[in-house]
CSV table of C-alpha atoms in Angstrom, one decimal:
chain,number,residue,atom,x,y,z
T,122,MET,CA,11.6,9.7,-100.3
T,123,SER,CA,14.7,11.8,-101.1
T,124,GLY,CA,15.8,15.2,-100.1
T,125,VAL,CA,14.4,17.2,-97.2
T,126,GLU,CA,10.7,17.5,-96.4
T,127,VAL,CA,9.5,20.1,-93.8
T,128,ILE,CA,6.2,19.8,-91.9
T,129,THR,CA,5.3,23.1,-90.3
T,130,PHE,CA,2.9,23.9,-87.5
T,131,GLY,CA,2.0,27.2,-85.9
T,132,CYS,CA,2.8,30.8,-86.7
T,133,ARG,CA,4.2,32.8,-89.6
T,134,LEU,CA,7.6,32.9,-87.8
T,135,ASN,CA,7.7,29.1,-88.0
T,136,THR,CA,6.9,29.3,-91.7
T,137,TYR,CA,9.8,31.6,-92.2
T,138,GLU,CA,12.1,29.5,-90.1
T,139,SER,CA,11.1,26.3,-91.9
T,140,GLU,CA,12.7,27.7,-95.1
T,141,VAL,CA,15.9,28.5,-93.2
T,142,MET,CA,15.8,25.0,-91.7
T,143,ARG,CA,15.4,23.4,-95.2
T,144,ALA,CA,18.3,25.5,-96.6
T,145,GLU,CA,20.6,24.7,-93.6
T,146,ALA,CA,19.8,21.0,-93.7
T,147,GLU,CA,20.5,20.7,-97.4
T,148,LYS,CA,23.7,22.7,-96.9
T,149,ALA,CA,24.7,20.0,-94.3
T,150,GLY,CA,24.1,17.3,-96.9
T,151,LEU,CA,21.0,15.8,-95.1
T,152,ASN,CA,19.0,13.5,-97.3
T,153,ASN,CA,15.9,11.3,-96.9
T,154,ALA,CA,14.8,13.4,-93.9
T,155,ILE,CA,11.6,14.9,-92.5
T,156,LEU,CA,11.9,18.0,-90.3
T,157,VAL,CA,8.9,18.6,-88.1
T,158,ASN,CA,8.7,22.2,-86.9
T,159,THR,CA,6.3,22.2,-83.9
T,160,CYS,CA,4.1,24.7,-82.1
T,161,ALA,CA,3.5,24.8,-78.3
T,162,VAL,CA,0.7,27.4,-78.0
T,163,THR,CA,-1.9,24.8,-77.0
T,164,GLY,CA,-2.0,21.2,-76.0
T,165,GLU,CA,-3.9,20.5,-79.2
T,166,ALA,CA,-1.0,21.8,-81.2
T,167,VAL,CA,1.3,19.4,-79.5
T,168,ARG,CA,-1.1,16.5,-80.0
T,169,GLN,CA,-1.3,17.3,-83.8
T,170,ALA,CA,2.5,17.3,-84.0
T,171,ARG,CA,2.8,13.9,-82.4
T,172,GLN,CA,0.1,12.6,-84.7
T,173,ALA,CA,1.9,14.0,-87.8
T,174,ILE,CA,5.2,12.4,-86.6
T,175,ARG,CA,3.5,9.0,-86.3
T,176,ARG,CA,1.9,9.4,-89.8
T,177,ALA,CA,5.3,10.5,-91.3
T,178,ARG,CA,6.9,7.3,-89.9
T,179,ARG,CA,4.2,5.1,-91.3
T,180,ASP,CA,4.5,6.7,-94.7
T,181,ASN,CA,8.3,6.9,-94.7
T,182,PRO,CA,9.7,4.0,-92.7
T,183,HIS,CA,13.3,4.6,-93.7
T,184,ALA,CA,13.4,8.4,-93.5
T,185,ARG,CA,15.2,10.2,-90.7
T,186,ILE,CA,12.7,12.2,-88.6
T,187,ILE,CA,14.0,15.3,-86.8
T,188,VAL,CA,11.6,17.2,-84.5
T,189,THR,CA,12.2,20.8,-83.5
T,190,GLY,CA,10.3,24.0,-82.8
T,191,CYS,CA,8.6,25.4,-79.7
T,192,ALA,CA,7.1,22.1,-78.5
T,193,ALA,CA,10.4,20.4,-78.9
T,194,GLN,CA,12.0,23.1,-76.9
T,195,THR,CA,9.5,23.0,-74.0
T,196,GLU,CA,8.7,19.3,-74.1
T,197,LYS,CA,11.9,17.8,-75.4
T,198,GLN,CA,11.6,14.6,-73.4
T,199,THR,CA,8.1,13.9,-74.8
T,200,PHE,CA,9.4,13.8,-78.3
T,201,ALA,CA,12.7,12.1,-77.5
T,202,GLU,CA,10.8,9.2,-76.1
T,203,MET,CA,8.8,8.7,-79.3
T,204,THR,CA,10.2,5.7,-81.1
T,205,GLU,CA,9.4,7.4,-84.4
T,206,VAL,CA,11.8,10.3,-83.7
T,207,ASP,CA,15.5,10.1,-84.6
T,208,ALA,CA,16.6,13.4,-83.1
T,209,VAL,CA,15.2,16.5,-81.3
T,210,LEU,CA,16.7,19.9,-82.0
T,211,GLY,CA,16.0,23.1,-80.0
T,212,ASN,CA,14.7,26.4,-81.5
T,213,GLU,CA,18.3,27.8,-81.8
T,214,GLU,CA,19.9,24.6,-83.0
T,215,LYS,CA,17.4,24.1,-85.9
T,216,LEU,CA,18.7,27.2,-87.7
T,217,LYS,CA,22.3,26.0,-88.0
T,218,SER,CA,23.7,23.6,-90.6
T,219,ALA,CA,26.2,22.2,-88.0
T,220,SER,CA,23.2,20.8,-86.0
T,221,TYR,CA,22.2,18.6,-89.0
T,222,ARG,CA,25.8,17.5,-89.6
T,223,ALA,CA,26.0,16.3,-86.0
T,224,LEU,CA,22.8,14.2,-85.9
T,225,PRO,CA,23.0,10.9,-84.0
T,226,ASP,CA,22.7,7.6,-85.8
T,227,PHE,CA,19.5,5.6,-85.8
T,228,GLY,CA,18.6,3.5,-82.7
T,229,VAL,CA,20.1,5.7,-80.1
T,230,SER,CA,18.6,6.4,-76.6
T,231,ALA,CA,16.2,9.2,-75.8
T,232,GLU,CA,19.0,11.2,-74.2
T,233,GLU,CA,21.4,10.9,-77.1
T,234,LYS,CA,18.6,12.1,-79.4
T,235,LEU,CA,18.5,15.5,-77.7
T,236,ARG,CA,20.2,18.6,-79.1
T,237,VAL,CA,18.3,21.2,-77.1
T,238,ASN,CA,20.2,24.0,-75.3
T,239,ASP,CA,19.0,26.6,-72.8
T,240,ILE,CA,17.0,29.0,-75.0
T,241,MET,CA,17.2,31.7,-72.2
T,242,SER,CA,20.9,31.9,-72.7
T,243,VAL,CA,20.5,33.1,-76.3
T,244,ARG,CA,21.1,36.9,-76.5
T,245,ALA,CA,20.9,37.7,-80.2
T,246,THR,CA,18.9,36.7,-83.3
T,247,ALA,CA,21.2,36.0,-86.3
T,248,PRO,CA,19.9,37.4,-89.6
T,249,GLN,CA,18.8,34.6,-92.0
T,250,MET,CA,18.8,35.1,-95.8
T,251,ILE,CA,16.3,33.3,-97.9
T,252,ARG,CA,15.0,33.9,-101.4
T,253,HIS,CA,11.9,31.8,-101.4
T,254,ILE,CA,9.1,30.7,-99.1
T,255,ASP,CA,7.6,27.5,-100.3
T,256,GLY,CA,3.9,27.7,-101.3
T,257,HIS,CA,3.4,31.4,-100.4
T,258,VAL,CA,3.0,34.4,-102.7
T,259,ARG,CA,3.7,36.8,-99.8
T,260,ALA,CA,7.1,36.7,-98.1
T,261,PHE,CA,7.6,36.6,-94.3
T,262,ILE,CA,10.6,38.2,-92.7
T,263,GLN,CA,11.6,37.5,-89.1
T,264,VAL,CA,12.4,40.9,-87.4
T,265,GLN,CA,12.3,39.7,-83.8
T,266,ASN,CA,12.3,36.5,-81.7
T,267,GLY,CA,11.4,35.7,-78.1
T,268,CYS,CA,9.4,37.6,-75.5
T,269,ASP,CA,10.2,39.5,-72.3
T,270,HIS,CA,6.7,39.4,-71.0
T,271,ARG,CA,5.3,36.5,-69.0
T,272,CYS,CA,1.5,36.2,-69.6
T,273,THR,CA,0.2,33.7,-67.2
T,274,PHE,CA,-1.2,31.4,-69.9
T,275,CYS,CA,1.7,31.4,-72.3
T,276,ILE,CA,4.5,28.9,-72.6
T,277,ILE,CA,6.1,30.5,-75.7
T,278,PRO,CA,8.8,32.5,-73.9
T,279,TYR,CA,10.2,29.2,-72.6
T,280,GLY,CA,10.3,27.9,-76.2
T,281,ARG,CA,11.6,31.1,-77.7
T,282,GLY,CA,13.7,32.8,-75.0
T,283,ASN,CA,13.8,36.5,-74.2
T,284,SER,CA,13.2,39.2,-76.8
T,285,ARG,CA,15.9,39.9,-79.3
T,286,SER,CA,15.8,41.9,-82.6
T,287,VAL,CA,17.3,41.5,-86.0
T,288,PRO,CA,19.4,44.6,-86.9
T,289,MET,CA,17.5,47.0,-89.2
T,290,GLY,CA,20.1,46.8,-92.0
T,291,ALA,CA,19.8,43.0,-92.1
T,292,VAL,CA,16.0,43.2,-92.4
T,293,VAL,CA,16.4,45.7,-95.2
T,294,ASP,CA,18.8,43.3,-97.0
T,295,GLN,CA,16.5,40.4,-96.6
T,296,ALA,CA,13.5,42.4,-97.8
T,297,ARG,CA,15.4,43.5,-100.9
T,298,ASN,CA,16.5,39.9,-101.5
T,299,LEU,CA,12.9,38.7,-101.5
T,300,VAL,CA,11.6,41.6,-103.7
T,301,GLU,CA,14.3,40.8,-106.2
T,302,SER,CA,12.9,37.2,-106.2
T,303,GLY,CA,9.5,38.5,-107.3
T,304,TYR,CA,7.6,38.9,-104.0
T,305,ARG,CA,5.4,42.0,-104.0
T,306,GLU,CA,4.1,41.7,-100.5
T,307,ILE,CA,6.2,41.5,-97.3
T,308,VAL,CA,5.0,40.5,-93.9
T,309,LEU,CA,7.1,41.5,-90.9
T,310,THR,CA,6.8,38.8,-88.2
T,311,GLY,CA,8.1,38.0,-84.7
T,312,VAL,CA,7.0,36.5,-81.4
T,313,ASP,CA,6.4,40.0,-79.9
T,314,ALA,CA,7.0,42.1,-83.0
T,315,THR,CA,6.0,45.4,-81.5
T,316,SER,CA,8.8,45.1,-78.9
T,317,TYR,CA,11.2,45.3,-81.9
T,318,GLY,CA,14.4,47.4,-81.3
T,319,ALA,CA,14.5,47.7,-77.6
T,320,ASP,CA,17.7,45.7,-77.5
T,321,LEU,CA,19.3,47.5,-80.5
T,322,PRO,CA,21.5,50.6,-80.5
T,323,GLY,CA,19.3,53.7,-80.7
T,324,THR,CA,16.2,51.6,-79.8
T,325,PRO,CA,14.5,51.8,-83.2
T,326,THR,CA,10.8,50.8,-83.2
T,327,LEU,CA,8.8,48.5,-85.4
T,328,GLY,CA,7.1,51.5,-87.0
T,329,LEU,CA,10.5,53.1,-87.8
T,330,LEU,CA,11.6,49.8,-89.3
T,331,ALA,CA,8.6,49.6,-91.5
T,332,LYS,CA,9.0,53.2,-92.6
T,333,THR,CA,12.7,52.5,-93.4
T,334,LEU,CA,11.8,49.5,-95.5
T,335,LEU,CA,9.3,51.4,-97.6
T,336,LYS,CA,11.6,54.3,-98.1
T,337,GLN,CA,14.7,52.3,-99.0
T,338,ILE,CA,12.9,49.6,-101.1
T,339,PRO,CA,10.2,51.4,-103.2
T,340,GLU,CA,9.6,48.1,-105.1
T,341,ILE,CA,7.7,46.8,-102.1
T,342,ARG,CA,4.1,47.1,-103.2
T,343,ARG,CA,2.4,45.9,-100.0
T,344,LEU,CA,3.7,45.7,-96.4
T,345,ARG,CA,2.0,44.0,-93.5
T,346,LEU,CA,2.6,43.2,-89.9
T,347,SER,CA,1.8,39.9,-88.2
T,348,SER,CA,0.2,39.9,-84.8
T,349,ILE,CA,0.9,43.0,-82.7
T,350,ASP,CA,0.4,44.1,-79.2
T,351,SER,CA,-1.5,47.4,-79.5
T,352,ILE,CA,-0.2,48.8,-76.2
T,353,GLU,CA,3.3,48.9,-77.8
T,354,ALA,CA,2.3,50.7,-81.0
T,355,ASP,CA,4.6,53.7,-81.6
T,356,GLN,CA,4.0,57.0,-83.4
T,357,HIS,CA,5.9,55.9,-86.5
T,358,LEU,CA,3.4,53.1,-86.9
T,359,MET,CA,0.5,55.4,-86.5
T,360,ASP,CA,2.0,57.7,-89.1
T,361,LEU,CA,2.2,54.8,-91.5
T,362,ILE,CA,-1.4,53.9,-90.9
T,363,ALA,CA,-2.4,57.5,-91.7
T,364,ASP,CA,-0.2,58.4,-94.6
T,365,GLU,CA,1.3,55.3,-96.4
T,366,PRO,CA,-0.9,53.5,-98.9
T,367,ARG,CA,1.6,50.7,-99.3
T,368,PHE,CA,1.1,49.8,-95.6
T,369,MET,CA,-1.9,47.5,-95.7
T,370,PRO,CA,-5.0,48.4,-93.7
T,371,HIS,CA,-5.3,45.3,-91.6
T,372,LEU,CA,-4.0,44.7,-88.1
T,373,HIS,CA,-4.1,41.4,-86.1
T,374,LEU,CA,-4.2,42.2,-82.4
T,375,SER,CA,-3.2,40.1,-79.5
T,376,LEU,CA,-6.3,41.0,-77.4
T,377,GLN,CA,-6.8,37.6,-75.6
T,378,HIS,CA,-9.9,38.9,-73.7
T,379,GLY,CA,-12.3,41.7,-73.1
T,380,ASP,CA,-12.7,41.7,-69.4
T,381,ASP,CA,-10.4,43.8,-67.2
T,382,MET,CA,-10.2,41.3,-64.3
T,383,ILE,CA,-9.3,38.4,-66.7
T,384,LEU,CA,-6.8,40.6,-68.5
T,385,LYS,CA,-5.2,41.4,-65.2
T,386,ARG,CA,-5.1,37.7,-64.2
T,387,MET,CA,-3.6,36.9,-67.7
T,388,LYS,CA,-0.9,39.6,-66.8
T,389,ARG,CA,-1.7,41.5,-70.0
T,390,ARG,CA,-0.5,45.1,-70.2
T,391,HIS,CA,-3.7,46.6,-71.7
T,392,SER,CA,-7.2,47.1,-70.5
T,393,ARG,CA,-10.4,46.8,-72.3
T,394,ALA,CA,-10.5,50.6,-72.8
T,395,ASP,CA,-6.9,50.6,-74.1
T,396,ALA,CA,-7.8,48.1,-76.8
T,397,PHE,CA,-11.0,49.8,-77.9
T,398,ARG,CA,-9.2,53.2,-77.9
T,399,PHE,CA,-6.5,51.9,-80.2
T,400,ILE,CA,-9.0,50.4,-82.7
T,401,GLU,CA,-10.9,53.7,-82.7
T,402,ASP,CA,-7.7,55.7,-83.2
T,403,VAL,CA,-6.7,53.5,-86.2
T,404,ARG,CA,-10.1,53.7,-87.8
T,405,ARG,CA,-10.1,57.5,-87.5
T,406,LEU,CA,-6.8,57.6,-89.3
T,407,ARG,CA,-7.8,54.9,-91.9
T,408,PRO,CA,-11.5,54.0,-91.9
T,409,GLU,CA,-11.1,51.0,-94.3
T,410,THR,CA,-8.8,49.1,-91.8
T,411,SER,CA,-10.1,45.7,-90.7
T,412,PHE,CA,-9.0,44.0,-87.5
T,413,GLY,CA,-8.3,40.4,-86.5
T,414,ALA,CA,-7.7,39.3,-83.0
T,415,ASP,CA,-6.7,36.4,-80.9
T,416,MET,CA,-9.2,35.7,-78.0
T,417,ILE,CA,-9.1,33.0,-75.4
T,418,ALA,CA,-12.4,31.5,-74.1
T,419,GLY,CA,-12.7,29.7,-70.7
T,420,PHE,CA,-9.6,31.2,-69.0
T,421,PRO,CA,-9.5,30.1,-65.3
T,422,THR,CA,-12.0,31.9,-63.0
T,423,GLU,CA,-13.9,33.3,-66.1
T,424,THR,CA,-17.5,33.9,-65.1
T,425,GLU,CA,-20.4,34.2,-67.5
T,426,GLU,CA,-20.3,38.0,-67.1
T,427,MET,CA,-16.6,38.1,-67.8
T,428,PHE,CA,-17.1,36.0,-70.9
T,429,ALA,CA,-19.9,38.3,-72.0
T,430,ASN,CA,-17.4,41.2,-71.8
T,431,ALA,CA,-15.1,39.3,-74.2
T,432,VAL,CA,-17.9,38.8,-76.7
T,433,GLY,CA,-19.0,42.4,-76.2
T,434,LEU,CA,-15.6,43.8,-77.0
T,435,ALA,CA,-15.3,41.8,-80.2
T,436,GLN,CA,-18.8,43.1,-81.2
T,437,GLU,CA,-18.3,46.7,-80.2
T,438,ALA,CA,-14.9,46.9,-81.9
T,439,GLY,CA,-16.2,45.1,-85.0
T,440,ILE,CA,-13.4,42.5,-85.2
T,441,ALA,CA,-13.8,41.0,-88.7
T,442,HIS,CA,-11.4,38.1,-88.3
T,443,LEU,CA,-11.7,36.5,-84.8
T,444,HIS,CA,-9.2,33.7,-84.0
T,445,VAL,CA,-10.6,31.8,-81.0
T,446,PHE,CA,-8.6,29.6,-78.7
T,447,PRO,CA,-10.3,27.4,-76.0
T,448,TYR,CA,-8.1,27.8,-73.0
T,449,SER,CA,-5.5,25.1,-72.7
T,450,PRO,CA,-3.5,24.7,-69.5
T,451,ARG,CA,0.2,24.6,-70.4
T,452,PRO,CA,2.3,22.8,-67.7
T,453,GLY,CA,4.7,25.2,-66.0
T,454,THR,CA,2.6,28.4,-66.5
T,455,PRO,CA,0.9,30.2,-63.6
T,456,ALA,CA,-2.6,29.9,-65.2
T,457,ALA,CA,-2.3,26.1,-65.1
T,458,ARG,CA,-2.3,26.4,-61.3
T,459,MET,CA,-5.4,28.6,-61.1
T,460,PRO,CA,-8.9,27.2,-60.5
T,461,GLN,CA,-9.8,25.6,-63.8
T,462,LEU,CA,-13.2,25.6,-65.6
T,463,ASP,CA,-14.9,22.4,-66.8
T,464,ARG,CA,-13.6,21.4,-70.2
T,465,GLY,CA,-17.1,21.1,-71.5
T,466,LEU,CA,-17.9,24.7,-70.5
T,467,ILE,CA,-14.6,25.9,-72.1
T,468,LYS,CA,-15.5,24.3,-75.4
T,469,GLU,CA,-19.1,25.6,-75.2
T,470,ARG,CA,-17.9,29.2,-74.6
T,471,ALA,CA,-15.3,28.9,-77.4
T,472,ALA,CA,-18.1,27.8,-79.8
T,473,ARG,CA,-20.2,30.8,-78.8
T,474,LEU,CA,-17.3,33.2,-79.3
T,475,ARG,CA,-16.7,31.7,-82.7
T,476,GLU,CA,-20.3,32.1,-83.6
T,477,ALA,CA,-20.1,35.8,-82.6
T,478,GLY,CA,-17.0,36.0,-84.8
T,479,GLN,CA,-18.8,34.4,-87.7
T,480,ARG,CA,-21.6,37.0,-87.4
T,481,LEU,CA,-19.0,39.8,-87.4
T,482,HIS,CA,-17.3,38.3,-90.4
T,483,GLN,CA,-20.6,38.2,-92.3
T,484,ALA,CA,-21.2,41.9,-91.5
T,485,HIS,CA,-17.7,42.7,-92.7
T,486,LEU,CA,-18.3,40.8,-96.0
T,487,ASN,CA,-21.6,42.6,-96.5
T,488,LYS,CA,-19.8,46.0,-96.2
T,489,MET,CA,-17.3,45.0,-98.8
T,490,VAL,CA,-19.9,44.3,-101.5
T,491,GLY,CA,-20.0,47.1,-104.1
T,492,THR,CA,-16.5,48.3,-103.4
T,493,ARG,CA,-13.5,48.3,-105.6
T,494,GLN,CA,-10.4,46.5,-104.3
T,495,TRP,CA,-6.8,45.7,-105.2
T,496,LEU,CA,-6.0,42.0,-104.8
T,497,LEU,CA,-2.8,40.1,-104.6
T,498,VAL,CA,-3.5,36.8,-106.4
T,499,GLU,CA,-2.4,33.7,-104.5
T,500,ASN,CA,-2.2,30.0,-105.3
T,501,GLY,CA,-5.4,27.9,-105.7
T,502,GLY,CA,-7.6,30.6,-107.2
T,503,LEU,CA,-7.7,32.8,-104.2
T,504,ALA,CA,-6.6,36.3,-103.3
T,505,HIS,CA,-6.7,38.8,-100.4
T,506,THR,CA,-7.8,42.5,-100.5
T,507,GLU,CA,-5.6,45.1,-98.9
T,508,ASN,CA,-7.6,44.7,-95.7
T,509,PHE,CA,-7.0,40.9,-95.8
T,510,THR,CA,-10.4,39.8,-96.9
T,511,LEU,CA,-10.4,36.5,-98.9
T,512,VAL,CA,-11.6,36.7,-102.5
T,513,ALA,CA,-12.3,33.9,-105.0
T,514,ALA,CA,-10.0,34.7,-108.0
T,515,PRO,CA,-10.2,31.8,-110.4
T,516,GLY,CA,-8.1,31.9,-113.5
T,517,LEU,CA,-5.8,34.7,-112.4
T,518,ARG,CA,-2.0,34.3,-112.2
T,519,PRO,CA,-0.4,34.1,-108.7
T,520,ARG,CA,1.6,37.2,-107.6
T,521,ASP,CA,-0.3,39.5,-109.9
T,522,LEU,CA,-1.9,42.6,-108.5
T,523,VAL,CA,-5.4,43.2,-109.9
T,524,GLN,CA,-8.2,45.7,-109.4
T,525,VAL,CA,-11.7,44.2,-109.0
T,526,ALA,CA,-15.3,45.1,-108.3
T,527,ILE,CA,-16.7,43.1,-105.4
T,528,THR,CA,-20.0,41.7,-106.6
T,529,GLY,CA,-21.1,39.5,-103.6
T,530,HIS,CA,-20.0,36.8,-101.2
T,531,ASN,CA,-20.8,33.2,-100.2
T,532,GLY,CA,-20.3,33.7,-96.5
T,533,LYS,CA,-16.7,32.7,-96.6
T,534,HIS,CA,-15.1,34.7,-99.4
T,535,LEU,CA,-15.9,37.6,-101.6
T,536,ASP,CA,-16.8,37.3,-105.4
T,537,MET,CA,-15.4,39.7,-107.9
T,538,GLN,CA,-15.3,41.0,-111.4
T,539,LEU,CA,-11.9,41.9,-112.9
T,540,LEU,CA,-11.4,45.6,-113.7
T,541,ALA,CA,-7.6,46.0,-114.3
T,542,ALA,CA,-4.3,44.2,-113.8
T,543,ASP,CA,-0.9,45.4,-112.8
T,544,ALA,CA,1.4,42.5,-113.6
T,545,ALA,CA,4.6,44.5,-113.7
């Protein structure tokens, strides 16, 4: 191989950072290299990264393999000891061209491979300018990194550090840059995006940032948020939901559970009632809004009744896009020291929660049939509605906005009939 290949795992923030990594590595003159940007959310994510590294070495025996990302930050020795790996970079180091210029030679020891500093010492997030996100028709912008909260199940703060925000002016410049490159939809992303601005002068909020972007860059046709913590939603955000048609009617919530005792043991800051109230408030302001949510099944001490409360919340709230994680103990987290459930029971509950999610998704698809929707056409003959429902869109050109009539669905995606196109 030649050039720089990037293999990305995990969240939208990683997707954005992978483009920064590629640009910085190429600026440093790196060639014949594979960068693996890992995720540490679950043990399975780490296993998949290790598997991909071994496969990359088999397929590219002479390439240099550099591993980075959250799993490399939290489990640096694990990756340094892999014979397939040539270097391990931390989450801060991966974004700097100097890190790629200073890579060790082949055949060094595990300790010499490491370029991982203390992420907790990082106090600011430097703005990163990119013009393209490979393989995507919507553009992600990092507005925040790290997390000040310490949920008992979560290893991510130890991979990302404490919360720090990108200055608002830099976000506006990056958004304008991407719009000028032809992107019509922008997604604001971060580790704890709704904590945006607490460390900046004047403490601007995520909602104010979104308002500012839409005001200063009228060419943005669609604006979305990645996962948010509903307890941190500010009045500016609620105003956008109510009054701004370019702010898309879909929110992905970091719910994690639906039982108050489990939420307390998770050290979450919202209750079941808080979550339900937020969803009802949003629906009252914008009835067409759909919701996604992250939910964990099989958290330590979870009883059948507690699990039923999680399923019940998803059903009562009508969560259309349920993202289910079987609980995975992460070494070093408080939850890993709590009384654990049997792995078979965890998997069984996760399967039941997914089944409930599939039923909710079917109900959502049924409601969409017969409506008119605007779609952003993507690669591979697919598109998403404004409320982030997948639609089959064969034969249409990526990045076009089109209006369609929804004629049916196949259980996974909607079918449509083209009505009008806005290709400008």
